[in-house]
C-alpha cells in the first residue's frame, strides 16, 4: 500500500503547491456542491432531507437511464457514484489516498460525461471534464508535498529507518 500512497515529489515545493491548488479546489467542489446534493453528509443541504450516506431518491433513476448494466443495479451504481463524489472529494481535498480517490472520481466522471452530459452538449461536460483531468494528474502524481499522503509516507519511512 505504501507505493500507491507515496506521492511523486516535484523538484521544488512551489511546483507541488501549484498542483495542489486545483486538487484542493476540485475536492472541495466535489464534496460540498456536487456530492452533498446526492449523498448524505453532515453538510448536505437540509432541503435534500438525506440521512448520513444516503443517496438522493432520484439518483438511482438517473443512473438506470444510462442503460446496460446500470439498469440491473441502479442503486449500487448510484451509491458508488455519489460516494466517489462526496467522500472521494474529501480524500482529494485532504490528499489522503489520493490515487484511489482519483480512480473512483475518474470512473464516475467518465460515466457522467459519456453517459449523461455529452447528450446535452459539450458545455455541460465541462465540470465533469475538469474533475476528470485533475483526477488524472492526481492519479499519476499523488498528493505531492501538500497532502496527508506525503505526511503518512514520510512518517512510515522514518519509522522503517
PDB file of C-alpha atoms in Angstrom:
ATOM      1  CA  UNK A   1       0.000   0.000   0.000  1.00  0.00           C
ATOM      2  CA  UNK A   2       2.979   2.274   0.553  1.00  0.00           C
ATOM      3  CA  UNK A   3       3.743   2.677  -3.174  1.00  0.00           C
ATOM      4  CA  UNK A   4       0.170   3.584  -4.037  1.00  0.00           C
ATOM      5  CA  UNK A   5       0.135   6.188  -1.250  1.00  0.00           C
ATOM      6  CA  UNK A   6       3.589   7.709  -1.737  1.00  0.00           C
ATOM      7  CA  UNK A   7       3.317  10.866  -3.854  1.00  0.00           C
ATOM      8  CA  UNK A   8       5.736  11.946  -6.540  1.00  0.00           C
ATOM      9  CA  UNK A   9       7.625  14.991  -5.307  1.00  0.00           C
ATOM     10  CA  UNK A  10       8.361  17.660  -7.856  1.00  0.00           C
ATOM     11  CA  UNK A  11      11.790  19.351  -7.773  1.00  0.00           C
ATOM     12  CA  UNK A  12      10.581  22.392  -5.833  1.00  0.00           C
ATOM     13  CA  UNK A  13       7.942  22.959  -3.150  1.00  0.00           C
ATOM     14  CA  UNK A  14       6.243  25.707  -5.187  1.00  0.00           C
ATOM     15  CA  UNK A  15       5.599  23.225  -8.016  1.00  0.00           C
ATOM     16  CA  UNK A  16       3.873  20.916  -5.556  1.00  0.00           C
ATOM     17  CA  UNK A  17       1.871  23.894  -4.319  1.00  0.00           C
ATOM     18  CA  UNK A  18       0.761  24.716  -7.872  1.00  0.00           C
ATOM     19  CA  UNK A  19      -0.533  21.191  -8.475  1.00  0.00           C
ATOM     20  CA  UNK A  20      -2.168  21.122  -5.022  1.00  0.00           C
ATOM     21  CA  UNK A  21      -4.345  24.162  -5.704  1.00  0.00           C
ATOM     22  CA  UNK A  22      -6.612  22.557  -8.359  1.00  0.00           C
ATOM     23  CA  UNK A  23      -6.675  19.280  -6.372  1.00  0.00           C
ATOM     24  CA  UNK A  24      -7.890  21.075  -3.240  1.00  0.00           C
ATOM     25  CA  UNK A  25     -10.413  23.217  -5.136  1.00  0.00           C
ATOM     26  CA  UNK A  26     -11.824  20.226  -7.037  1.00  0.00           C
ATOM     27  CA  UNK A  27     -12.011  18.150  -3.869  1.00  0.00           C
ATOM     28  CA  UNK A  28     -13.879  20.945  -2.124  1.00  0.00           C
ATOM     29  CA  UNK A  29     -16.318  21.471  -5.007  1.00  0.00           C
ATOM     30  CA  UNK A  30     -16.939  17.739  -5.390  1.00  0.00           C
ATOM     31  CA  UNK A  31     -17.748  17.126  -1.743  1.00  0.00           C
ATOM     32  CA  UNK A  32     -19.554  20.368  -0.871  1.00  0.00           C
ATOM     33  CA  UNK A  33     -21.535  21.056  -4.036  1.00  0.00           C
ATOM     34  CA  UNK A  34     -21.742  18.021  -6.310  1.00  0.00           C
ATOM     35  CA  UNK A  35     -21.597  15.107  -3.858  1.00  0.00           C
ATOM     36  CA  UNK A  36     -23.560  16.637  -0.991  1.00  0.00           C
ATOM     37  CA  UNK A  37     -26.533  17.217  -3.307  1.00  0.00           C
ATOM     38  CA  UNK A  38     -26.987  13.486  -3.837  1.00  0.00           C
ATOM     39  CA  UNK A  39     -25.218  11.809  -0.898  1.00  0.00           C
ATOM     40  CA  UNK A  40     -25.935  12.373   2.781  1.00  0.00           C
ATOM     41  CA  UNK A  41     -23.110  14.165   4.549  1.00  0.00           C
ATOM     42  CA  UNK A  42     -23.197  16.489   7.570  1.00  0.00           C
ATOM     43  CA  UNK A  43     -23.074  19.473   5.180  1.00  0.00           C
ATOM     44  CA  UNK A  44     -25.688  18.217   2.725  1.00  0.00           C
ATOM     45  CA  UNK A  45     -28.380  20.853   2.146  1.00  0.00           C
ATOM     46  CA  UNK A  46     -31.175  20.377   4.709  1.00  0.00           C
ATOM     47  CA  UNK A  47     -33.837  20.611   1.997  1.00  0.00           C
ATOM     48  CA  UNK A  48     -32.425  17.399   0.432  1.00  0.00           C
ATOM     49  CA  UNK A  49     -33.503  15.508   3.578  1.00  0.00           C
ATOM     50  CA  UNK A  50     -30.667  12.971   3.307  1.00  0.00           C
ATOM     51  CA  UNK A  51     -29.523  10.730   6.127  1.00  0.00           C
ATOM     52  CA  UNK A  52     -25.817  10.038   6.560  1.00  0.00           C
ATOM     53  CA  UNK A  53     -24.508   8.111   3.493  1.00  0.00           C
ATOM     54  CA  UNK A  54     -27.992   8.009   1.991  1.00  0.00           C
ATOM     55  CA  UNK A  55     -28.399   8.514  -1.752  1.00  0.00           C
ATOM     56  CA  UNK A  56     -30.967  11.004  -3.039  1.00  0.00           C
ATOM     57  CA  UNK A  57     -34.180   9.217  -4.057  1.00  0.00           C
ATOM     58  CA  UNK A  58     -33.994  10.439  -7.673  1.00  0.00           C
ATOM     59  CA  UNK A  59     -30.387   9.418  -8.378  1.00  0.00           C
ATOM     60  CA  UNK A  60     -30.840   5.640  -8.984  1.00  0.00           C
ATOM     61  CA  UNK A  61     -33.445   6.507 -11.645  1.00  0.00           C
ATOM     62  CA  UNK A  62     -30.949   8.776 -13.401  1.00  0.00           C
ATOM     63  CA  UNK A  63     -28.322   6.038 -13.258  1.00  0.00           C
ATOM     64  CA  UNK A  64     -30.735   3.384 -14.603  1.00  0.00           C
ATOM     65  CA  UNK A  65     -31.399   5.634 -17.609  1.00  0.00           C
ATOM     66  CA  UNK A  66     -27.782   5.032 -18.718  1.00  0.00           C
ATOM     67  CA  UNK A  67     -28.910   1.556 -19.829  1.00  0.00           C
ATOM     68  CA  UNK A  68     -26.958  -1.695 -19.913  1.00  0.00           C
ATOM     69  CA  UNK A  69     -25.615  -2.981 -16.621  1.00  0.00           C
ATOM     70  CA  UNK A  70     -26.774   0.223 -14.909  1.00  0.00           C
ATOM     71  CA  UNK A  71     -30.394  -0.938 -15.278  1.00  0.00           C
ATOM     72  CA  UNK A  72     -29.589  -4.136 -13.353  1.00  0.00           C
ATOM     73  CA  UNK A  73     -28.041  -2.467 -10.296  1.00  0.00           C
ATOM     74  CA  UNK A  74     -29.021   1.230 -10.332  1.00  0.00           C
ATOM     75  CA  UNK A  75     -28.989   1.649  -6.535  1.00  0.00           C
ATOM     76  CA  UNK A  76     -25.470   0.188  -6.277  1.00  0.00           C
ATOM     77  CA  UNK A  77     -24.060   2.319  -9.087  1.00  0.00           C
ATOM     78  CA  UNK A  78     -25.829   5.440  -7.769  1.00  0.00           C
ATOM     79  CA  UNK A  79     -24.390   4.852  -4.301  1.00  0.00           C
ATOM     80  CA  UNK A  80     -20.883   4.292  -5.718  1.00  0.00           C
ATOM     81  CA  UNK A  81     -21.047   7.411  -7.908  1.00  0.00           C
ATOM     82  CA  UNK A  82     -22.391   9.589  -5.098  1.00  0.00           C
ATOM     83  CA  UNK A  83     -19.820   8.147  -2.669  1.00  0.00           C
ATOM     84  CA  UNK A  84     -16.943   8.804  -5.074  1.00  0.00           C
ATOM     85  CA  UNK A  85     -18.005  12.434  -5.471  1.00  0.00           C
ATOM     86  CA  UNK A  86     -18.786  13.138  -1.810  1.00  0.00           C
ATOM     87  CA  UNK A  87     -16.210  11.053   0.053  1.00  0.00           C
ATOM     88  CA  UNK A  88     -13.694  10.928  -2.808  1.00  0.00           C
ATOM     89  CA  UNK A  89     -13.862  14.721  -2.850  1.00  0.00           C
ATOM     90  CA  UNK A  90     -12.909  14.822   0.838  1.00  0.00           C
ATOM     91  CA  UNK A  91      -9.978  12.498   0.191  1.00  0.00           C
ATOM     92  CA  UNK A  92      -8.879  14.580  -2.805  1.00  0.00           C
ATOM     93  CA  UNK A  93      -9.152  17.783  -0.766  1.00  0.00           C
ATOM     94  CA  UNK A  94      -7.020  16.331   2.043  1.00  0.00           C
ATOM     95  CA  UNK A  95      -4.595  14.493  -0.236  1.00  0.00           C
ATOM     96  CA  UNK A  96      -5.454  11.229   1.527  1.00  0.00           C
ATOM     97  CA  UNK A  97      -5.189   8.043  -0.547  1.00  0.00           C
ATOM     98  CA  UNK A  98      -5.221  10.418  -3.497  1.00  0.00           C
ATOM     99  CA  UNK A  99      -4.665   7.791  -6.181  1.00  0.00           C
ATOM    100  CA  UNK A 100      -7.527   5.556  -5.031  1.00  0.00           C
ATOM    101  CA  UNK A 101      -9.882   8.540  -4.707  1.00  0.00           C
ATOM    102  CA  UNK A 102      -8.770   9.779  -8.128  1.00  0.00           C
ATOM    103  CA  UNK A 103      -9.512   6.432  -9.756  1.00  0.00           C
ATOM    104  CA  UNK A 104     -13.043   6.400  -8.324  1.00  0.00           C
ATOM    105  CA  UNK A 105     -13.626  10.012  -9.335  1.00  0.00           C
ATOM    106  CA  UNK A 106     -12.283   9.373 -12.848  1.00  0.00           C
ATOM    107  CA  UNK A 107     -14.655   6.440 -13.353  1.00  0.00           C
ATOM    108  CA  UNK A 108     -17.599   8.494 -12.089  1.00  0.00           C
ATOM    109  CA  UNK A 109     -16.720  11.496 -14.250  1.00  0.00           C
ATOM    110  CA  UNK A 110     -16.217   9.342 -17.353  1.00  0.00           C
ATOM    111  CA  UNK A 111     -19.684   7.898 -16.785  1.00  0.00           C
ATOM    112  CA  UNK A 112     -21.145  11.368 -16.237  1.00  0.00           C
ATOM    113  CA  UNK A 113     -19.500  12.679 -19.409  1.00  0.00           C
ATOM    114  CA  UNK A 114     -20.209   9.849 -21.824  1.00  0.00           C
ATOM    115  CA  UNK A 115     -23.490   8.514 -20.464  1.00  0.00           C
ATOM    116  CA  UNK A 116     -25.228  11.716 -19.423  1.00  0.00           C
ATOM    117  CA  UNK A 117     -23.730  15.123 -20.099  1.00  0.00           C
ATOM    118  CA  UNK A 118     -22.465  14.685 -23.665  1.00  0.00           C
ATOM    119  CA  UNK A 119     -26.060  14.279 -24.857  1.00  0.00           C
ATOM    120  CA  UNK A 120     -26.838  17.751 -23.502  1.00  0.00           C
ATOM    121  CA  UNK A 121     -23.991  19.456 -25.358  1.00  0.00           C
ATOM    122  CA  UNK A 122     -20.284  19.942 -24.830  1.00  0.00           C
ATOM    123  CA  UNK A 123     -20.795  22.888 -22.482  1.00  0.00           C
ATOM    124  CA  UNK A 124     -22.489  20.613 -19.946  1.00  0.00           C
ATOM    125  CA  UNK A 125     -19.484  18.264 -19.894  1.00  0.00           C
ATOM    126  CA  UNK A 126     -17.042  20.928 -18.706  1.00  0.00           C
ATOM    127  CA  UNK A 127     -17.393  20.427 -14.913  1.00  0.00           C
ATOM    128  CA  UNK A 128     -17.013  16.646 -15.225  1.00  0.00           C
ATOM    129  CA  UNK A 129     -14.097  17.086 -17.660  1.00  0.00           C
ATOM    130  CA  UNK A 130     -12.355  19.387 -15.189  1.00  0.00           C
ATOM    131  CA  UNK A 131     -12.718  16.869 -12.382  1.00  0.00           C
ATOM    132  CA  UNK A 132     -11.553  14.100 -14.729  1.00  0.00           C
ATOM    133  CA  UNK A 133      -8.370  15.962 -15.713  1.00  0.00           C
ATOM    134  CA  UNK A 134      -7.457  16.887 -12.142  1.00  0.00           C
ATOM    135  CA  UNK A 135      -8.082  13.274 -11.114  1.00  0.00           C
ATOM    136  CA  UNK A 136      -5.867  12.059 -13.957  1.00  0.00           C
ATOM    137  CA  UNK A 137      -2.807  14.022 -12.870  1.00  0.00           C
ATOM    138  CA  UNK A 138      -3.505  13.204  -9.215  1.00  0.00           C
ATOM    139  CA  UNK A 139      -3.709   9.511 -10.126  1.00  0.00           C
ATOM    140  CA  UNK A 140      -0.229   9.790 -11.611  1.00  0.00           C
ATOM    141  CA  UNK A 141       1.459  12.155  -9.147  1.00  0.00           C
ATOM    142  CA  UNK A 142      -0.454  11.572  -5.937  1.00  0.00           C
ATOM    143  CA  UNK A 143      -0.917  14.443  -3.498  1.00  0.00           C
ATOM    144  CA  UNK A 144       2.546  15.970  -3.706  1.00  0.00           C
ATOM    145  CA  UNK A 145       4.039  17.623  -0.626  1.00  0.00           C
ATOM    146  CA  UNK A 146       0.748  19.293   0.314  1.00  0.00           C
ATOM    147  CA  UNK A 147      -1.357  16.314   1.283  1.00  0.00           C
ATOM    148  CA  UNK A 148      -1.762  13.758   4.033  1.00  0.00           C
ATOM    149  CA  UNK A 149      -0.278  11.036   1.810  1.00  0.00           C
ATOM    150  CA  UNK A 150       3.064  12.838   1.966  1.00  0.00           C
ATOM    151  CA  UNK A 151       2.934  13.111   5.760  1.00  0.00           C
ATOM    152  CA  UNK A 152       1.894   9.462   6.146  1.00  0.00           C
ATOM    153  CA  UNK A 153       4.603   8.085   3.858  1.00  0.00           C
ATOM    154  CA  UNK A 154       7.227  10.405   5.359  1.00  0.00           C
ATOM    155  CA  UNK A 155       6.321   9.205   8.871  1.00  0.00           C
ATOM    156  CA  UNK A 156       6.341   5.495   7.895  1.00  0.00           C
ATOM    157  CA  UNK A 157       9.659   5.952   6.059  1.00  0.00           C
ATOM    158  CA  UNK A 158      11.195   7.443   9.221  1.00  0.00           C
ATOM    159  CA  UNK A 159       9.819   4.573  11.330  1.00  0.00           C
ATOM    160  CA  UNK A 160      11.336   1.964   8.994  1.00  0.00           C
ATOM    161  CA  UNK A 161      14.810   3.572   9.023  1.00  0.00           C
TER     162      UNK A 161
END
